[in-house]
Amino acid sequence: PRPGMALYLASKAALHAYAGCLAHELAPYGIGVAVLAPGIIDGEANRRAMPDVDRSGWLLPATVALRLLELAGAPPRRPDAVTVVCP
């Protein structure tokens, strides 16, 4: 955590809590829940915000989109648990 990141970090924590609740509510229907946590995506806004950093580890938006499509088509590993994916 760093100054200025409180809302960002709170939203991430809320997303994981929400996903956990959804996993339990949807398990009786065989529906799984996944959270995609890609890290930094190589997009225009991030390039402007961090112009001097090494972007070699950033993910391309197309890579993230493909991973989302894979998750959408995959059967749930365990319907009452959240799958957290960091591509």
PDB file of N, CA and C in Angstrom:
ATOM      1  N   PRO A   1       0.823  -1.208   0.000  1.00  0.00           N
ATOM      2  CA  PRO A   1       0.000   0.000   0.000  1.00  0.00           C
ATOM      3  C   PRO A   1       0.860   1.263   0.000  1.00  0.00           C
ATOM      4  N   ARG A   2       0.385   2.223  -0.752  1.00  0.00           N
ATOM      5  CA  ARG A   2       1.048   3.523  -0.813  1.00  0.00           C
ATOM      6  C   ARG A   2      -0.013   4.597  -0.706  1.00  0.00           C
ATOM      7  N   PRO A   3       0.371   5.803  -0.316  1.00  0.00           N
ATOM      8  CA  PRO A   3      -0.608   6.889  -0.284  1.00  0.00           C
ATOM      9  C   PRO A   3      -1.278   7.055  -1.650  1.00  0.00           C
ATOM     10  N   GLY A   4      -2.562   7.312  -1.630  1.00  0.00           N
ATOM     11  CA  GLY A   4      -3.304   7.502  -2.865  1.00  0.00           C
ATOM     12  C   GLY A   4      -3.899   6.233  -3.446  1.00  0.00           C
ATOM     13  N   MET A   5      -3.654   5.101  -2.796  1.00  0.00           N
ATOM     14  CA  MET A   5      -4.151   3.829  -3.332  1.00  0.00           C
ATOM     15  C   MET A   5      -5.316   3.247  -2.543  1.00  0.00           C
ATOM     16  N   ALA A   6      -5.817   3.967  -1.553  1.00  0.00           N
ATOM     17  CA  ALA A   6      -6.840   3.413  -0.668  1.00  0.00           C
ATOM     18  C   ALA A   6      -8.089   2.962  -1.427  1.00  0.00           C
ATOM     19  N   LEU A   7      -8.606   3.787  -2.300  1.00  0.00           N
ATOM     20  CA  LEU A   7      -9.818   3.405  -3.030  1.00  0.00           C
ATOM     21  C   LEU A   7      -9.563   2.233  -3.966  1.00  0.00           C
ATOM     22  N   TYR A   8      -8.420   2.239  -4.612  1.00  0.00           N
ATOM     23  CA  TYR A   8      -8.065   1.144  -5.513  1.00  0.00           C
ATOM     24  C   TYR A   8      -8.004  -0.181  -4.741  1.00  0.00           C
ATOM     25  N   LEU A   9      -7.292  -0.179  -3.615  1.00  0.00           N
ATOM     26  CA  LEU A   9      -7.151  -1.406  -2.834  1.00  0.00           C
ATOM     27  C   LEU A   9      -8.479  -1.845  -2.215  1.00  0.00           C
ATOM     28  N   ALA A  10      -9.293  -0.879  -1.779  1.00  0.00           N
ATOM     29  CA  ALA A  10     -10.601  -1.217  -1.222  1.00  0.00           C
ATOM     30  C   ALA A  10     -11.494  -1.851  -2.284  1.00  0.00           C
ATOM     31  N   SER A  11     -11.423  -1.351  -3.506  1.00  0.00           N
ATOM     32  CA  SER A  11     -12.252  -1.921  -4.568  1.00  0.00           C
ATOM     33  C   SER A  11     -11.811  -3.349  -4.893  1.00  0.00           C
ATOM     34  N   LYS A  12     -10.506  -3.620  -4.845  1.00  0.00           N
ATOM     35  CA  LYS A  12     -10.022  -4.984  -5.087  1.00  0.00           C
ATOM     36  C   LYS A  12     -10.498  -5.932  -3.989  1.00  0.00           C
ATOM     37  N   ALA A  13     -10.419  -5.480  -2.751  1.00  0.00           N
ATOM     38  CA  ALA A  13     -10.881  -6.314  -1.633  1.00  0.00           C
ATOM     39  C   ALA A  13     -12.380  -6.566  -1.736  1.00  0.00           C
ATOM     40  N   ALA A  14     -13.128  -5.549  -2.116  1.00  0.00           N
ATOM     41  CA  ALA A  14     -14.576  -5.699  -2.269  1.00  0.00           C
ATOM     42  C   ALA A  14     -14.901  -6.688  -3.385  1.00  0.00           C
ATOM     43  N   LEU A  15     -14.158  -6.641  -4.470  1.00  0.00           N
ATOM     44  CA  LEU A  15     -14.378  -7.555  -5.582  1.00  0.00           C
ATOM     45  C   LEU A  15     -14.185  -9.005  -5.138  1.00  0.00           C
ATOM     46  N   HIS A  16     -13.132  -9.268  -4.379  1.00  0.00           N
ATOM     47  CA  HIS A  16     -12.878 -10.635  -3.920  1.00  0.00           C
ATOM     48  C   HIS A  16     -13.961 -11.100  -2.940  1.00  0.00           C
ATOM     49  N   ALA A  17     -14.422 -10.228  -2.067  1.00  0.00           N
ATOM     50  CA  ALA A  17     -15.491 -10.596  -1.139  1.00  0.00           C
ATOM     51  C   ALA A  17     -16.789 -10.866  -1.897  1.00  0.00           C
ATOM     52  N   TYR A  18     -17.088 -10.024  -2.866  1.00  0.00           N
ATOM     53  CA  TYR A  18     -18.291 -10.196  -3.685  1.00  0.00           C
ATOM     54  C   TYR A  18     -18.231 -11.517  -4.455  1.00  0.00           C
ATOM     55  N   ALA A  19     -17.082 -11.809  -5.037  1.00  0.00           N
ATOM     56  CA  ALA A  19     -16.918 -13.050  -5.787  1.00  0.00           C
ATOM     57  C   ALA A  19     -17.103 -14.259  -4.883  1.00  0.00           C
ATOM     58  N   GLY A  20     -16.596 -14.179  -3.654  1.00  0.00           N
ATOM     59  CA  GLY A  20     -16.766 -15.281  -2.714  1.00  0.00           C
ATOM     60  C   GLY A  20     -18.225 -15.535  -2.387  1.00  0.00           C
ATOM     61  N   CYS A  21     -18.976 -14.468  -2.176  1.00  0.00           N
ATOM     62  CA  CYS A  21     -20.414 -14.609  -1.908  1.00  0.00           C
ATOM     63  C   CYS A  21     -21.135 -15.188  -3.121  1.00  0.00           C
ATOM     64  N   LEU A  22     -20.803 -14.670  -4.312  1.00  0.00           N
ATOM     65  CA  LEU A  22     -21.428 -15.200  -5.528  1.00  0.00           C
ATOM     66  C   LEU A  22     -21.136 -16.684  -5.707  1.00  0.00           C
ATOM     67  N   ALA A  23     -19.913 -17.093  -5.418  1.00  0.00           N
ATOM     68  CA  ALA A  23     -19.548 -18.506  -5.573  1.00  0.00           C
ATOM     69  C   ALA A  23     -20.450 -19.398  -4.738  1.00  0.00           C
ATOM     70  N   HIS A  24     -20.717 -18.992  -3.512  1.00  0.00           N
ATOM     71  CA  HIS A  24     -21.579 -19.795  -2.645  1.00  0.00           C
ATOM     72  C   HIS A  24     -23.034 -19.749  -3.101  1.00  0.00           C
ATOM     73  N   GLU A  25     -23.488 -18.582  -3.542  1.00  0.00           N
ATOM     74  CA  GLU A  25     -24.875 -18.462  -3.978  1.00  0.00           C
ATOM     75  C   GLU A  25     -25.146 -19.202  -5.284  1.00  0.00           C
ATOM     76  N   LEU A  26     -24.152 -19.264  -6.165  1.00  0.00           N
ATOM     77  CA  LEU A  26     -24.351 -19.880  -7.475  1.00  0.00           C
ATOM     78  C   LEU A  26     -23.953 -21.348  -7.532  1.00  0.00           C
ATOM     79  N   ALA A  27     -23.273 -21.838  -6.498  1.00  0.00           N
ATOM     80  CA  ALA A  27     -22.821 -23.239  -6.489  1.00  0.00           C
ATOM     81  C   ALA A  27     -23.961 -24.233  -6.709  1.00  0.00           C
ATOM     82  N   PRO A  28     -25.138 -24.034  -6.117  1.00  0.00           N
ATOM     83  CA  PRO A  28     -26.213 -25.006  -6.349  1.00  0.00           C
ATOM     84  C   PRO A  28     -26.625 -25.129  -7.818  1.00  0.00           C
ATOM     85  N   TYR A  29     -26.286 -24.153  -8.615  1.00  0.00           N
ATOM     86  CA  TYR A  29     -26.636 -24.162 -10.032  1.00  0.00           C
ATOM     87  C   TYR A  29     -25.461 -24.610 -10.912  1.00  0.00           C
ATOM     88  N   GLY A  30     -24.354 -24.999 -10.278  1.00  0.00           N
ATOM     89  CA  GLY A  30     -23.189 -25.450 -11.015  1.00  0.00           C
ATOM     90  C   GLY A  30     -22.434 -24.334 -11.715  1.00  0.00           C
ATOM     91  N   ILE A  31     -22.624 -23.109 -11.252  1.00  0.00           N
ATOM     92  CA  ILE A  31     -21.964 -21.960 -11.857  1.00  0.00           C
ATOM     93  C   ILE A  31     -20.756 -21.572 -11.012  1.00  0.00           C
ATOM     94  N   GLY A  32     -19.606 -21.502 -11.639  1.00  0.00           N
ATOM     95  CA  GLY A  32     -18.385 -21.106 -10.952  1.00  0.00           C
ATOM     96  C   GLY A  32     -18.133 -19.619 -11.086  1.00  0.00           C
ATOM     97  N   VAL A  33     -17.283 -19.108 -10.238  1.00  0.00           N
ATOM     98  CA  VAL A  33     -16.922 -17.692 -10.240  1.00  0.00           C
ATOM     99  C   VAL A  33     -15.407 -17.576 -10.326  1.00  0.00           C
ATOM    100  N   ALA A  34     -14.936 -16.708 -11.198  1.00  0.00           N
ATOM    101  CA  ALA A  34     -13.508 -16.481 -11.345  1.00  0.00           C
ATOM    102  C   ALA A  34     -13.224 -14.994 -11.253  1.00  0.00           C
ATOM    103  N   VAL A  35     -12.097 -14.667 -10.660  1.00  0.00           N
ATOM    104  CA  VAL A  35     -11.613 -13.289 -10.610  1.00  0.00           C
ATOM    105  C   VAL A  35     -10.307 -13.262 -11.392  1.00  0.00           C
ATOM    106  N   LEU A  36     -10.239 -12.408 -12.371  1.00  0.00           N
ATOM    107  CA  LEU A  36      -9.021 -12.260 -13.157  1.00  0.00           C
ATOM    108  C   LEU A  36      -8.228 -11.096 -12.585  1.00  0.00           C
ATOM    109  N   ALA A  37      -7.016 -11.379 -12.142  1.00  0.00           N
ATOM    110  CA  ALA A  37      -6.145 -10.360 -11.540  1.00  0.00           C
ATOM    111  C   ALA A  37      -4.902 -10.225 -12.410  1.00  0.00           C
ATOM    112  N   PRO A  38      -4.979  -9.438 -13.480  1.00  0.00           N
ATOM    113  CA  PRO A  38      -3.902  -9.445 -14.459  1.00  0.00           C
ATOM    114  C   PRO A  38      -2.661  -8.640 -14.110  1.00  0.00           C
ATOM    115  N   GLY A  39      -2.700  -7.825 -13.104  1.00  0.00           N
ATOM    116  CA  GLY A  39      -1.560  -6.940 -12.867  1.00  0.00           C
ATOM    117  C   GLY A  39      -1.704  -5.712 -13.737  1.00  0.00           C
ATOM    118  N   ILE A  40      -0.615  -5.229 -14.284  1.00  0.00           N
ATOM    119  CA  ILE A  40      -0.672  -4.009 -15.088  1.00  0.00           C
ATOM    120  C   ILE A  40      -0.921  -4.365 -16.547  1.00  0.00           C
ATOM    121  N   ILE A  41      -1.923  -3.721 -17.109  1.00  0.00           N
ATOM    122  CA  ILE A  41      -2.272  -3.936 -18.512  1.00  0.00           C
ATOM    123  C   ILE A  41      -1.631  -2.813 -19.329  1.00  0.00           C
ATOM    124  N   ASP A  42      -1.032  -3.193 -20.436  1.00  0.00           N
ATOM    125  CA  ASP A  42      -0.329  -2.241 -21.302  1.00  0.00           C
ATOM    126  C   ASP A  42      -1.343  -1.459 -22.137  1.00  0.00           C
ATOM    127  N   GLY A  43      -1.884  -0.425 -21.520  1.00  0.00           N
ATOM    128  CA  GLY A  43      -2.854   0.428 -22.194  1.00  0.00           C
ATOM    129  C   GLY A  43      -2.400   1.880 -22.176  1.00  0.00           C
ATOM    130  N   GLU A  44      -3.080   2.686 -22.942  1.00  0.00           N
ATOM    131  CA  GLU A  44      -2.695   4.087 -23.082  1.00  0.00           C
ATOM    132  C   GLU A  44      -2.658   4.833 -21.743  1.00  0.00           C
ATOM    133  N   ALA A  45      -3.662   4.628 -20.908  1.00  0.00           N
ATOM    134  CA  ALA A  45      -3.710   5.346 -19.623  1.00  0.00           C
ATOM    135  C   ALA A  45      -2.531   4.956 -18.732  1.00  0.00           C
ATOM    136  N   ASN A  46      -2.198   3.660 -18.686  1.00  0.00           N
ATOM    137  CA  ASN A  46      -1.061   3.229 -17.871  1.00  0.00           C
ATOM    138  C   ASN A  46       0.259   3.732 -18.438  1.00  0.00           C
ATOM    139  N   ARG A  47       0.376   3.787 -19.746  1.00  0.00           N
ATOM    140  CA  ARG A  47       1.599   4.317 -20.352  1.00  0.00           C
ATOM    141  C   ARG A  47       1.778   5.802 -20.008  1.00  0.00           C
ATOM    142  N   ARG A  48       0.680   6.548 -20.018  1.00  0.00           N
ATOM    143  CA  ARG A  48       0.756   7.972 -19.656  1.00  0.00           C
ATOM    144  C   ARG A  48       1.078   8.151 -18.177  1.00  0.00           C
ATOM    145  N   ALA A  49       0.473   7.304 -17.334  1.00  0.00           N
ATOM    146  CA  ALA A  49       0.654   7.442 -15.887  1.00  0.00           C
ATOM    147  C   ALA A  49       2.043   7.009 -15.431  1.00  0.00           C
ATOM    148  N   MET A  50       2.653   6.084 -16.170  1.00  0.00           N
ATOM    149  CA  MET A  50       3.956   5.541 -15.776  1.00  0.00           C
ATOM    150  C   MET A  50       4.898   5.528 -16.980  1.00  0.00           C
ATOM    151  N   PRO A  51       5.253   6.698 -17.483  1.00  0.00           N
ATOM    152  CA  PRO A  51       6.017   6.753 -18.734  1.00  0.00           C
ATOM    153  C   PRO A  51       7.451   6.224 -18.640  1.00  0.00           C
ATOM    154  N   ASP A  52       8.032   6.222 -17.458  1.00  0.00           N
ATOM    155  CA  ASP A  52       9.453   5.880 -17.337  1.00  0.00           C
ATOM    156  C   ASP A  52       9.723   4.482 -16.773  1.00  0.00           C
ATOM    157  N   VAL A  53       8.694   3.651 -16.659  1.00  0.00           N
ATOM    158  CA  VAL A  53       8.914   2.323 -16.072  1.00  0.00           C
ATOM    159  C   VAL A  53       9.127   1.281 -17.175  1.00  0.00           C
ATOM    160  N   ASP A  54       9.702   0.163 -16.789  1.00  0.00           N
ATOM    161  CA  ASP A  54       9.912  -0.956 -17.701  1.00  0.00           C
ATOM    162  C   ASP A  54       8.570  -1.655 -17.929  1.00  0.00           C
ATOM    163  N   ARG A  55       8.109  -1.660 -19.141  1.00  0.00           N
ATOM    164  CA  ARG A  55       6.804  -2.244 -19.463  1.00  0.00           C
ATOM    165  C   ARG A  55       6.911  -3.685 -19.952  1.00  0.00           C
ATOM    166  N   SER A  56       8.065  -4.284 -19.865  1.00  0.00           N
ATOM    167  CA  SER A  56       8.252  -5.629 -20.414  1.00  0.00           C
ATOM    168  C   SER A  56       7.364  -6.678 -19.733  1.00  0.00           C
ATOM    169  N   GLY A  57       6.970  -6.455 -18.496  1.00  0.00           N
ATOM    170  CA  GLY A  57       6.125  -7.410 -17.793  1.00  0.00           C
ATOM    171  C   GLY A  57       4.639  -7.100 -17.871  1.00  0.00           C
ATOM    172  N   TRP A  58       4.285  -6.024 -18.549  1.00  0.00           N
ATOM    173  CA  TRP A  58       2.882  -5.659 -18.662  1.00  0.00           C
ATOM    174  C   TRP A  58       2.174  -6.579 -19.652  1.00  0.00           C
ATOM    175  N   LEU A  59       0.898  -6.790 -19.415  1.00  0.00           N
ATOM    176  CA  LEU A  59       0.116  -7.659 -20.296  1.00  0.00           C
ATOM    177  C   LEU A  59      -0.589  -6.841 -21.368  1.00  0.00           C
ATOM    178  N   LEU A  60      -0.629  -7.387 -22.559  1.00  0.00           N
ATOM    179  CA  LEU A  60      -1.384  -6.752 -23.632  1.00  0.00           C
ATOM    180  C   LEU A  60      -2.875  -6.955 -23.397  1.00  0.00           C
ATOM    181  N   PRO A  61      -3.707  -5.973 -23.746  1.00  0.00           N
ATOM    182  CA  PRO A  61      -5.154  -6.139 -23.581  1.00  0.00           C
ATOM    183  C   PRO A  61      -5.688  -7.400 -24.266  1.00  0.00           C
ATOM    184  N   ALA A  62      -5.141  -7.751 -25.418  1.00  0.00           N
ATOM    185  CA  ALA A  62      -5.604  -8.952 -26.125  1.00  0.00           C
ATOM    186  C   ALA A  62      -5.336 -10.218 -25.305  1.00  0.00           C
ATOM    187  N   THR A  63      -4.228 -10.252 -24.584  1.00  0.00           N
ATOM    188  CA  THR A  63      -3.906 -11.405 -23.736  1.00  0.00           C
ATOM    189  C   THR A  63      -4.931 -11.540 -22.622  1.00  0.00           C
ATOM    190  N   VAL A  64      -5.289 -10.414 -22.022  1.00  0.00           N
ATOM    191  CA  VAL A  64      -6.294 -10.427 -20.950  1.00  0.00           C
ATOM    192  C   VAL A  64      -7.645 -10.868 -21.512  1.00  0.00           C
ATOM    193  N   ALA A  65      -8.010 -10.356 -22.672  1.00  0.00           N
ATOM    194  CA  ALA A  65      -9.283 -10.721 -23.290  1.00  0.00           C
ATOM    195  C   ALA A  65      -9.340 -12.220 -23.590  1.00  0.00           C
ATOM    196  N   LEU A  66      -8.254 -12.778 -24.108  1.00  0.00           N
ATOM    197  CA  LEU A  66      -8.225 -14.210 -24.397  1.00  0.00           C
ATOM    198  C   LEU A  66      -8.370 -15.040 -23.131  1.00  0.00           C
ATOM    199  N   ARG A  67      -7.733 -14.591 -22.048  1.00  0.00           N
ATOM    200  CA  ARG A  67      -7.840 -15.322 -20.774  1.00  0.00           C
ATOM    201  C   ARG A  67      -9.274 -15.277 -20.256  1.00  0.00           C
ATOM    202  N   LEU A  68      -9.936 -14.143 -20.410  1.00  0.00           N
ATOM    203  CA  LEU A  68     -11.341 -14.037 -20.002  1.00  0.00           C
ATOM    204  C   LEU A  68     -12.217 -15.003 -20.798  1.00  0.00           C
ATOM    205  N   LEU A  69     -11.962 -15.099 -22.091  1.00  0.00           N
ATOM    206  CA  LEU A  69     -12.728 -16.033 -22.910  1.00  0.00           C
ATOM    207  C   LEU A  69     -12.479 -17.480 -22.482  1.00  0.00           C
ATOM    208  N   GLU A  70     -11.236 -17.807 -22.149  1.00  0.00           N
ATOM    209  CA  GLU A  70     -10.930 -19.153 -21.657  1.00  0.00           C
ATOM    210  C   GLU A  70     -11.697 -19.448 -20.378  1.00  0.00           C
ATOM    211  N   LEU A  71     -11.696 -18.485 -19.453  1.00  0.00           N
ATOM    212  CA  LEU A  71     -12.403 -18.681 -18.186  1.00  0.00           C
ATOM    213  C   LEU A  71     -13.904 -18.836 -18.399  1.00  0.00           C
ATOM    214  N   ALA A  72     -14.444 -18.072 -19.330  1.00  0.00           N
ATOM    215  CA  ALA A  72     -15.883 -18.131 -19.580  1.00  0.00           C
ATOM    216  C   ALA A  72     -16.303 -19.494 -20.127  1.00  0.00           C
ATOM    217  N   GLY A  73     -15.419 -20.148 -20.863  1.00  0.00           N
ATOM    218  CA  GLY A  73     -15.758 -21.436 -21.452  1.00  0.00           C
ATOM    219  C   GLY A  73     -15.355 -22.636 -20.626  1.00  0.00           C
ATOM    220  N   ALA A  74     -14.641 -22.415 -19.543  1.00  0.00           N
ATOM    221  CA  ALA A  74     -14.147 -23.535 -18.737  1.00  0.00           C
ATOM    222  C   ALA A  74     -15.176 -23.949 -17.686  1.00  0.00           C
ATOM    223  N   PRO A  75     -15.306 -25.249 -17.446  1.00  0.00           N
ATOM    224  CA  PRO A  75     -16.196 -25.683 -16.364  1.00  0.00           C
ATOM    225  C   PRO A  75     -15.610 -25.259 -15.018  1.00  0.00           C
ATOM    226  N   PRO A  76     -16.459 -24.960 -14.046  1.00  0.00           N
ATOM    227  CA  PRO A  76     -15.936 -24.555 -12.738  1.00  0.00           C
ATOM    228  C   PRO A  76     -15.127 -25.670 -12.101  1.00  0.00           C
ATOM    229  N   ARG A  77     -13.992 -25.301 -11.502  1.00  0.00           N
ATOM    230  CA  ARG A  77     -13.152 -26.301 -10.830  1.00  0.00           C
ATOM    231  C   ARG A  77     -13.859 -26.836  -9.599  1.00  0.00           C
ATOM    232  N   ARG A  78     -14.402 -25.934  -8.841  1.00  0.00           N
ATOM    233  CA  ARG A  78     -15.177 -26.274  -7.653  1.00  0.00           C
ATOM    234  C   ARG A  78     -16.213 -25.175  -7.516  1.00  0.00           C
ATOM    235  N   PRO A  79     -17.479 -25.470  -7.758  1.00  0.00           N
ATOM    236  CA  PRO A  79     -18.471 -24.410  -7.837  1.00  0.00           C
ATOM    237  C   PRO A  79     -18.602 -23.521  -6.599  1.00  0.00           C
ATOM    238  N   ASP A  80     -18.214 -24.010  -5.430  1.00  0.00           N
ATOM    239  CA  ASP A  80     -18.377 -23.178  -4.238  1.00  0.00           C
ATOM    240  C   ASP A  80     -17.119 -22.382  -3.899  1.00  0.00           C
ATOM    241  N   ALA A  81     -16.145 -22.329  -4.798  1.00  0.00           N
ATOM    242  CA  ALA A  81     -14.906 -21.598  -4.545  1.00  0.00           C
ATOM    243  C   ALA A  81     -14.647 -20.633  -5.692  1.00  0.00           C
ATOM    244  N   VAL A  82     -13.924 -19.590  -5.394  1.00  0.00           N
ATOM    245  CA  VAL A  82     -13.554 -18.597  -6.399  1.00  0.00           C
ATOM    246  C   VAL A  82     -12.211 -18.987  -6.999  1.00  0.00           C
ATOM    247  N   THR A  83     -12.140 -18.960  -8.307  1.00  0.00           N
ATOM    248  CA  THR A  83     -10.883 -19.179  -9.002  1.00  0.00           C
ATOM    249  C   THR A  83     -10.244 -17.821  -9.234  1.00  0.00           C
ATOM    250  N   VAL A  84      -9.065 -17.614  -8.686  1.00  0.00           N
ATOM    251  CA  VAL A  84      -8.343 -16.355  -8.897  1.00  0.00           C
ATOM    252  C   VAL A  84      -7.251 -16.634  -9.916  1.00  0.00           C
ATOM    253  N   VAL A  85      -7.269 -15.889 -11.001  1.00  0.00           N
ATOM    254  CA  VAL A  85      -6.336 -16.125 -12.093  1.00  0.00           C
ATOM    255  C   VAL A  85      -5.467 -14.898 -12.292  1.00  0.00           C
ATOM    256  N   CYS A  86      -4.181 -15.113 -12.317  1.00  0.00           N
ATOM    257  CA  CYS A  86      -3.205 -14.064 -12.606  1.00  0.00           C
ATOM    258  C   CYS A  86      -2.441 -14.513 -13.842  1.00  0.00           C
ATOM    259  N   PRO A  87      -2.893 -14.087 -15.031  1.00  0.00           N
ATOM    260  CA  PRO A  87      -2.250 -14.592 -16.247  1.00  0.00           C
ATOM    261  C   PRO A  87      -0.796 -14.229 -16.351  1.00  0.00           C
TER     262      PRO A  87
END
